XYZ file of C-alpha atoms in Angstrom:
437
model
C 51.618 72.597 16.906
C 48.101 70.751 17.232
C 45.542 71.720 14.450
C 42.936 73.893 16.087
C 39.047 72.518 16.271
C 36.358 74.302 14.173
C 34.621 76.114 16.983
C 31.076 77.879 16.454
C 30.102 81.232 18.002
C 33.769 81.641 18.857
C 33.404 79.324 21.337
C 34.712 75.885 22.115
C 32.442 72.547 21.558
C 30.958 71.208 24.801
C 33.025 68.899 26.316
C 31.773 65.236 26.049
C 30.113 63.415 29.177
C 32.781 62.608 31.871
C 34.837 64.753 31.315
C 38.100 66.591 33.371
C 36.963 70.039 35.268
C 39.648 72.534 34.367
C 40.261 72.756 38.232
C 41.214 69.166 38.361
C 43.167 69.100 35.023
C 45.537 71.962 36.096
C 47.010 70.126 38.426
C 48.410 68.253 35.834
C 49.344 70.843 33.334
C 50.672 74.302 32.937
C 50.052 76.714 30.108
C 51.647 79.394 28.486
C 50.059 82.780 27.577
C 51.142 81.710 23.678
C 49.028 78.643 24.002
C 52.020 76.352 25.046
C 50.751 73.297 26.851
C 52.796 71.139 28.815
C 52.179 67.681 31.196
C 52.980 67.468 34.635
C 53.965 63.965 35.334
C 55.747 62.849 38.533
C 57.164 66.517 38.593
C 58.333 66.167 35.054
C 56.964 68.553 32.098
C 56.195 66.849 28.648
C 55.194 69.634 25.798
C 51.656 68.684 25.004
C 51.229 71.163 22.360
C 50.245 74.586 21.222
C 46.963 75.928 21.025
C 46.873 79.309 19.695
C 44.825 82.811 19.404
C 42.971 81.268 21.805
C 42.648 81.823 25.736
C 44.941 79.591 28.601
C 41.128 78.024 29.310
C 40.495 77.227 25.689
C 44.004 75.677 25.032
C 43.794 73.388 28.279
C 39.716 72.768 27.092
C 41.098 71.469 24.246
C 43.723 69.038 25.344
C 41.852 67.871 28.141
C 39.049 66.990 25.489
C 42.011 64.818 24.352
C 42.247 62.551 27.431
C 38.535 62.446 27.930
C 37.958 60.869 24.881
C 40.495 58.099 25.622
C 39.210 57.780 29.201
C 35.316 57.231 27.383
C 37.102 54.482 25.046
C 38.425 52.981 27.921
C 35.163 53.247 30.126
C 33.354 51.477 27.126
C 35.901 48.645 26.476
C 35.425 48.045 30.450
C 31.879 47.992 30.287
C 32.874 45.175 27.322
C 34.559 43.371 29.394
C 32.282 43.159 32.272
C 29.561 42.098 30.125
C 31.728 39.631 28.366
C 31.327 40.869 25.498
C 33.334 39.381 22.463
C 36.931 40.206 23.262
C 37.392 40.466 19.374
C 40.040 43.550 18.955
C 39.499 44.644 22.321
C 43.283 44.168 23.193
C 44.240 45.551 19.634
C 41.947 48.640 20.896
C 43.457 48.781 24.667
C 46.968 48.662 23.258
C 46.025 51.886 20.917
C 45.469 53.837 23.750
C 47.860 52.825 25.729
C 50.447 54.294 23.089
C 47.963 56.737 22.710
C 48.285 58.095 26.837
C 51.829 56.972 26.663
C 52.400 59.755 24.229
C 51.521 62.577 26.252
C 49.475 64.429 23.884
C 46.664 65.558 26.186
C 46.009 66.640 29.632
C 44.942 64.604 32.501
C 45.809 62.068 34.984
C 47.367 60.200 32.769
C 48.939 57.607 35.496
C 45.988 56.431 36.702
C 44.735 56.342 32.982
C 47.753 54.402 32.172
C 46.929 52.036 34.947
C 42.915 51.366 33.888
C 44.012 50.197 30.481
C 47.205 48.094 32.308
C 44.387 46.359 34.256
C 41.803 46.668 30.673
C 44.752 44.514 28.982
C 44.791 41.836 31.573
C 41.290 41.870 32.242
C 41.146 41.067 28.294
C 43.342 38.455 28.684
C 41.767 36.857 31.158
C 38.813 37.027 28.560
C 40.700 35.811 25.603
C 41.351 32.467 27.661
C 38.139 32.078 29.058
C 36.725 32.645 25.156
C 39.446 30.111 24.127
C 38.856 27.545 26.863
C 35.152 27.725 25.564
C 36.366 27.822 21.791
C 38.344 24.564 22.558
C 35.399 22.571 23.868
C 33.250 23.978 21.472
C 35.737 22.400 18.847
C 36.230 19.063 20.782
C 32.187 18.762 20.530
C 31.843 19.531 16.613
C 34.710 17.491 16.109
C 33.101 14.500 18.006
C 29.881 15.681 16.167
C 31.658 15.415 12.527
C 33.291 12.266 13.476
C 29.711 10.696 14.584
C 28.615 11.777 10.736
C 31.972 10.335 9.163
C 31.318 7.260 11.245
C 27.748 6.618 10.348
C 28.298 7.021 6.735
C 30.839 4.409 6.978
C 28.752 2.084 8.704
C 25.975 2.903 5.792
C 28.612 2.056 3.315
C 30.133 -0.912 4.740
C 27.195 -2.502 4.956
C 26.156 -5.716 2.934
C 24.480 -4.465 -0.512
C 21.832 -6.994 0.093
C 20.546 -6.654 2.994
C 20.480 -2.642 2.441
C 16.936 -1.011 2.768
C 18.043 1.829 0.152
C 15.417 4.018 -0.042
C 15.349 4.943 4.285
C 19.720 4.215 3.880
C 19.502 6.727 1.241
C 17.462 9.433 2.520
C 19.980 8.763 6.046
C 22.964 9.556 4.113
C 21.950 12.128 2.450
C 20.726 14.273 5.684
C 24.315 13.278 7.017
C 25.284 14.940 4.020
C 22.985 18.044 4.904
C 24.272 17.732 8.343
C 27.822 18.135 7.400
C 27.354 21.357 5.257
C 25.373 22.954 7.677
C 28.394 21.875 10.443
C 31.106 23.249 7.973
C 28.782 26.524 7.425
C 27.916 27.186 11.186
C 30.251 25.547 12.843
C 33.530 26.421 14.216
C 36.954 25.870 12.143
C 38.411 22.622 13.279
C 41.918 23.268 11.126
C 42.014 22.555 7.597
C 44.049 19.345 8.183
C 41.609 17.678 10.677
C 38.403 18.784 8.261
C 40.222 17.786 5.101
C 41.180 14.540 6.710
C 37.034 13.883 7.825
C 35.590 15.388 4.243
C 38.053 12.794 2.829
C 36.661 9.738 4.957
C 32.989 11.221 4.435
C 33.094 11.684 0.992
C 34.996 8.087 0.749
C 31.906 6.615 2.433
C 29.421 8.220 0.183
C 31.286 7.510 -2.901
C 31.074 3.653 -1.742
C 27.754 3.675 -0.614
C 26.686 5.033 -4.695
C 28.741 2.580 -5.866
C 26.866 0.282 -4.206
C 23.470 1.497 -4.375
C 24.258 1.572 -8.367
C 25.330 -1.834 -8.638
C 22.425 -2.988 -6.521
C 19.876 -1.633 -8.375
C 21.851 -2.682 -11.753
C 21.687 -6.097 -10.604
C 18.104 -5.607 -9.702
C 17.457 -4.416 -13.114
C 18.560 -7.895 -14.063
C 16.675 -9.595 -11.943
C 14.062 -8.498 -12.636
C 14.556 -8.968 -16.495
C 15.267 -12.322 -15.638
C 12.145 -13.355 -13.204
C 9.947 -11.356 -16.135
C 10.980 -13.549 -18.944
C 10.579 -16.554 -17.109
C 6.983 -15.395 -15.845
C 6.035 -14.891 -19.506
C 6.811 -18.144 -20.200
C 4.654 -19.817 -17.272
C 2.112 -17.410 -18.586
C 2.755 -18.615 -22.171
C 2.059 -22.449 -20.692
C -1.293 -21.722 -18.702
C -2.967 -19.563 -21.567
C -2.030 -23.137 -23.483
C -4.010 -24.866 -21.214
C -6.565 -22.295 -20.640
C -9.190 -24.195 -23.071
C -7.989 -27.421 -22.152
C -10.905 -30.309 -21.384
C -8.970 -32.962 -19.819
C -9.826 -31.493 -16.499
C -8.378 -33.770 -14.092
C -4.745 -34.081 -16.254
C -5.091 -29.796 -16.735
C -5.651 -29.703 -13.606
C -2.859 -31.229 -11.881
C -0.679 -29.222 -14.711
C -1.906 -26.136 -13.188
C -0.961 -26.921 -9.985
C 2.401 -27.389 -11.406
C 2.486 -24.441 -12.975
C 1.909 -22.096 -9.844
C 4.418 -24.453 -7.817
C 7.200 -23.242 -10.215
C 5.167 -19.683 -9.982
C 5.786 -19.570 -6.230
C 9.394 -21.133 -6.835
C 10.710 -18.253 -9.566
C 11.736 -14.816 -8.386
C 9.788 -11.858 -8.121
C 9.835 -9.275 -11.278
C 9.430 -5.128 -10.060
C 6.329 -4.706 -8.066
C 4.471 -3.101 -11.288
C 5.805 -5.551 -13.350
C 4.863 -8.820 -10.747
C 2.059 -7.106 -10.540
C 0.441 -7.443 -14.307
C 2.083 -10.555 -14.720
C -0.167 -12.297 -12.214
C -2.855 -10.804 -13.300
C -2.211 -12.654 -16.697
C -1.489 -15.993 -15.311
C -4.006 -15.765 -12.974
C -6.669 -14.919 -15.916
C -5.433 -17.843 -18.206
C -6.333 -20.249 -14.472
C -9.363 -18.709 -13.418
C -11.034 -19.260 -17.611
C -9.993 -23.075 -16.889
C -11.120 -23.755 -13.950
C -14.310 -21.959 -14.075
C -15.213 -23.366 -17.353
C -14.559 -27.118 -15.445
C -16.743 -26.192 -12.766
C -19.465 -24.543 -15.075
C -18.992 -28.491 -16.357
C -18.931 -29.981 -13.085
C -22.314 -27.797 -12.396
C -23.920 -29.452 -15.154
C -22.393 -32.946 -14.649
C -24.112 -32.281 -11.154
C -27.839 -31.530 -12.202
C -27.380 -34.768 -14.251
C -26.424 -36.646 -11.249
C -29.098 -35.241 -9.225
C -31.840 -37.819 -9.912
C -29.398 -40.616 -9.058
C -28.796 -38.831 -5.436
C -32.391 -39.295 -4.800
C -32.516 -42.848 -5.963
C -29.250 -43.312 -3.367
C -30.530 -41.519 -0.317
C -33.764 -44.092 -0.975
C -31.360 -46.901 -0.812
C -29.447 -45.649 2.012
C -32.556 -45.276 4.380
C -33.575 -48.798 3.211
C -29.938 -49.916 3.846
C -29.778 -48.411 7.902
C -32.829 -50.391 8.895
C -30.555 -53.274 9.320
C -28.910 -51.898 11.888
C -28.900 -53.249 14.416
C -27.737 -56.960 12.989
C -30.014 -59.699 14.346
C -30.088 -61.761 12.178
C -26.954 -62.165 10.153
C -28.141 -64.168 7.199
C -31.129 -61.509 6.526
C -28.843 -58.798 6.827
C -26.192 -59.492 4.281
C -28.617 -60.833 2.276
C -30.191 -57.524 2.620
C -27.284 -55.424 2.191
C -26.550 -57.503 -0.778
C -29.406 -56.289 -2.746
C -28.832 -52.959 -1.724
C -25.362 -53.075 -3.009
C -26.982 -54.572 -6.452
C -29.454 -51.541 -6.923
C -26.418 -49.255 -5.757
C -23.986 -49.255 -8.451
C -27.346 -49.487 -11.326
C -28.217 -45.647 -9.413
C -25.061 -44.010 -10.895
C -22.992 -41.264 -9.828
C -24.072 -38.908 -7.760
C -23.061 -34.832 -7.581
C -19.646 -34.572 -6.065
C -20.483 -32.682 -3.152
C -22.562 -35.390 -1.689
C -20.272 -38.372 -3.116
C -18.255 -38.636 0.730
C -21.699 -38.096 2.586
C -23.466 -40.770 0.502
C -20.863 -43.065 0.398
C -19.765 -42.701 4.480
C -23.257 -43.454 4.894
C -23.288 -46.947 2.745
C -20.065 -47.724 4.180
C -20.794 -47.489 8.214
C -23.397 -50.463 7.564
C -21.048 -52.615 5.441
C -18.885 -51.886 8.599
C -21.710 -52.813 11.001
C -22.525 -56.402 9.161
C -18.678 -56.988 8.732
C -18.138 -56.995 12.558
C -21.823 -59.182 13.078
C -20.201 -61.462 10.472
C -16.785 -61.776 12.122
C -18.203 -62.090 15.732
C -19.888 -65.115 14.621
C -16.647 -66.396 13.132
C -14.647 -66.307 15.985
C -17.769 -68.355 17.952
C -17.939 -71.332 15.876
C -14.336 -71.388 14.711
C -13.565 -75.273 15.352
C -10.270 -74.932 16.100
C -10.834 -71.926 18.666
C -12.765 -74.091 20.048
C -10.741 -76.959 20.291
C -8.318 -75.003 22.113
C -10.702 -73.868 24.235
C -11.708 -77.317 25.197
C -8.087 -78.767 25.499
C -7.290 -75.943 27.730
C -10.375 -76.658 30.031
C -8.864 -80.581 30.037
C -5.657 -79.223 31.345
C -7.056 -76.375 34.012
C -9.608 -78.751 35.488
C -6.740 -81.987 36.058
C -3.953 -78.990 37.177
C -6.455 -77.719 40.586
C -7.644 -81.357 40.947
C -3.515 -81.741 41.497
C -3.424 -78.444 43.516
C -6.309 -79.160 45.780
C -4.554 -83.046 46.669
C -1.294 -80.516 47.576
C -3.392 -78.582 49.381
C -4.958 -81.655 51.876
C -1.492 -82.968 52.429
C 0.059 -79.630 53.722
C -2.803 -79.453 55.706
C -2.591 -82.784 56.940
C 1.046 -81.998 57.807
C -0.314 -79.142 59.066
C 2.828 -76.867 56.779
C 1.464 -73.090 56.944
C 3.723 -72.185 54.119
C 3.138 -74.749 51.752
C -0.622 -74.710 52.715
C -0.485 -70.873 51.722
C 0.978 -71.362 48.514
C -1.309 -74.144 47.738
C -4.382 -71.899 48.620
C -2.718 -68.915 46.536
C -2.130 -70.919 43.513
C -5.882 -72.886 43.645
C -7.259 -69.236 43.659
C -5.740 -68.354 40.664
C -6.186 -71.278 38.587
C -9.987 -71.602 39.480
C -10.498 -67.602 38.180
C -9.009 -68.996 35.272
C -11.396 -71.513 34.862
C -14.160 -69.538 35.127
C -12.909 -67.433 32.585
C -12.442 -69.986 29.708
C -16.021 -71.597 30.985
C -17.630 -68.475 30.052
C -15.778 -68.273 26.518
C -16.849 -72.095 26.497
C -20.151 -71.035 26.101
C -20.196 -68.919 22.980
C -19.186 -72.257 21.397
C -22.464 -73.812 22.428
């Protein structure tokens, strides 16, 4: 017997939307005047149930309610389908009903009923695969997505220690590290043995990459230690020399010192940092207290500038050389007065002494000229090869008279070709004669 609905008002609740006219639904059932229900299916009756102390309308209401409310689960699960909804439980749900109608506990026609959900299942089917299909690639690309993370934080943690930038290879690693919880938190399930086989890999990589990064920065620790200690020690050397006098023997020790400076490794930026400062302290107090030194030295010297640039006018106006005995006697006696001036300040020491220099250079060149003119044995040579020139075209012009009294073109050419030359000669070495006069 089927429980009987709370009714109000003695009447029956309103059907829900869609539903089965009582016209249509009796031609698929027949009740009794005891509230006896029964299915008409294919010309076969299947007891419904019993609806009593109530009237044949009521009894069949109520039943019929039955099948509506299946055929409105249906209708929705359709509408699910046709939107593509999430097929999640939707064949669990078409399934229910279908034992549900296939139980023939309500009124209606169940056939066709029987056949929405058959087509509802399939239709859901078709859905699962289509969800699958897209669940499949969806995997393939996350798994190519882990596998790009996996493989970058190998390549981080294969590579050479050295050569490492740490701080950007450490920030990298640790948003693939971000990247992978927020993949195994949103992403899809890739099976435990394909994500416990990439977290392994992955967490391999990062475990190297510390290890690394640790025993860097250890060694680095050392280093610096190292390149400190021997800094202190340079720095220990110039504040030595700081006060040191001997400025041209400090000096070169300084220059020493910031060769090996250059040569020695660097200490941690802070550290490097103060240590130069030092160093560079203990220089600067040297050198500025040589050229507060060299300043004075200077002033000294300045009267003896004067005295030079006096000789040096005096010493130009014997340029040009005319007369070579006046002008190294002349230079002579500037050179005297010269070395009795002194030093002069080292800024004008090249200027000063360029300028002395270009006249020595000047009479030097007067002075060897004249050398080379009345060298006697230059000129001996010049004279013997005169002698020789002069008696070889007296030969060549005899040649030339017989050929042309033979009247031989050829030999007369060569004659003529060979006279040319030799009497160009001739009047070359007459003109080098003549400086020898």
């Amino acid at each position: 017997m089927a429980p009987r609905p709370a009714r109000k008002s003695g009447r029956p609740a309103a059907p829900p939307a869609h539903t089965t006219s009582l016209e249509e639904a009796g031609r698929f059932a027949r009740v009794e005047d005891d509230g006896h229900v029964f299915l008409l299916v294919d010309g076969e009756e299947h007891a419904v149930g019993q609806y009593p102390d109530a009237t044949r309308e009521e009894a069949l209401t109520y039943f019929v309610r039955k099948y509506d409310d299946v055929v409105s689960q249906v209708a929705l699960l359709e509408q699910r389908v046709e939107a593509k909804a999430p097929s999640s439980d939707m064949a669990k749900t078409a399934r229910h009903l279908r034992t549900q109608v296939g139980e023939r506990t309500m009124v209606g026609d169940v056939l066709a009923l029987e056949a929405r959900i058959d087509a509802l299942l399939e239709a859901v089917s078709g859905l699962e695969k289509t969800e699958r299909a897209a669940l499949d690639e969806l995997k393939a690309r996350e798994l190519a997505a882990r596998e790009a993370i996996v493989v970058e934080a190998e390549e981080l943690a294969g590579r050479d220690p050295a050569t490492v930038q740490w701080k950007a290879s450490s920030t990298r690693m640790n948003e693939l590290f971000e990247l992978w919880k927020a993949a195994q938190k949103n992403g899809p399930r890739l099976g435990k043995g394909t994500e416990d086989a990439l977290w392994k890999r992955f967490r391999s990589s990062r475990t190297v990459f510390d290890r690394h990064r640790r025993a860097y920065f250890s060694q680095l620790d050392t280093d610096n230690a190292e390149a400190k200690q021997s800094k202190e020690a340079l720095i220990k050397r110039a504040e030595q020399l700081s006060d040191s006098t001997d400025w041209g023997h400090t000096a070169a020790a300084y220059r020493q010192l910031m060769d090996e400076w250059k040569a020695s490794k660097r200490a941690s930026r802070k550290d490097d940092d103060a240590l130069w400062a030092r160093f560079r302290a203990a220089q600067d107090r040297f050198f500025e207290a040589r050229k507060a030194d060299n300043e004075a030295i200077d002033e000294e010297y300045s009267v003896n500038l004067t005295a030079k640039e006096a000789l040096l006018v005096e010493a130009q106006k014997i340029l040009p050389v005319r007369d070579l005995a006046a002008a190294k006697k002349a230079l002579q006696s500037v050179r005297d007065r010269w070395d009795e001036a002194g030093k002069v300040p080292r800024a004008d020491m090249g200027r000063i002494d360029a300028g002395l220099r270009r006249v020595e250079d000047a009479v030097k060149s007067a002075d060897d000229e004249h050398w080379q003119k009345t060298n006697p044995e230059t000129k001996a040579r010049t004279t013997s090869a005169l002698s020789q020139l002069e008696a070889t075209i007296a030969q060549l012009k005899e040649d030339l008279a017989a050929a042309e009294g033979a009247g031989n073109s050829s030999k007369i050419a060569t004659a003529k070709e060979a006279l040319a030359a030799r009497e160009q000669w001739l009047e070359m070495l007459q003109r080098s004669a003549q400086d020898f006069s």
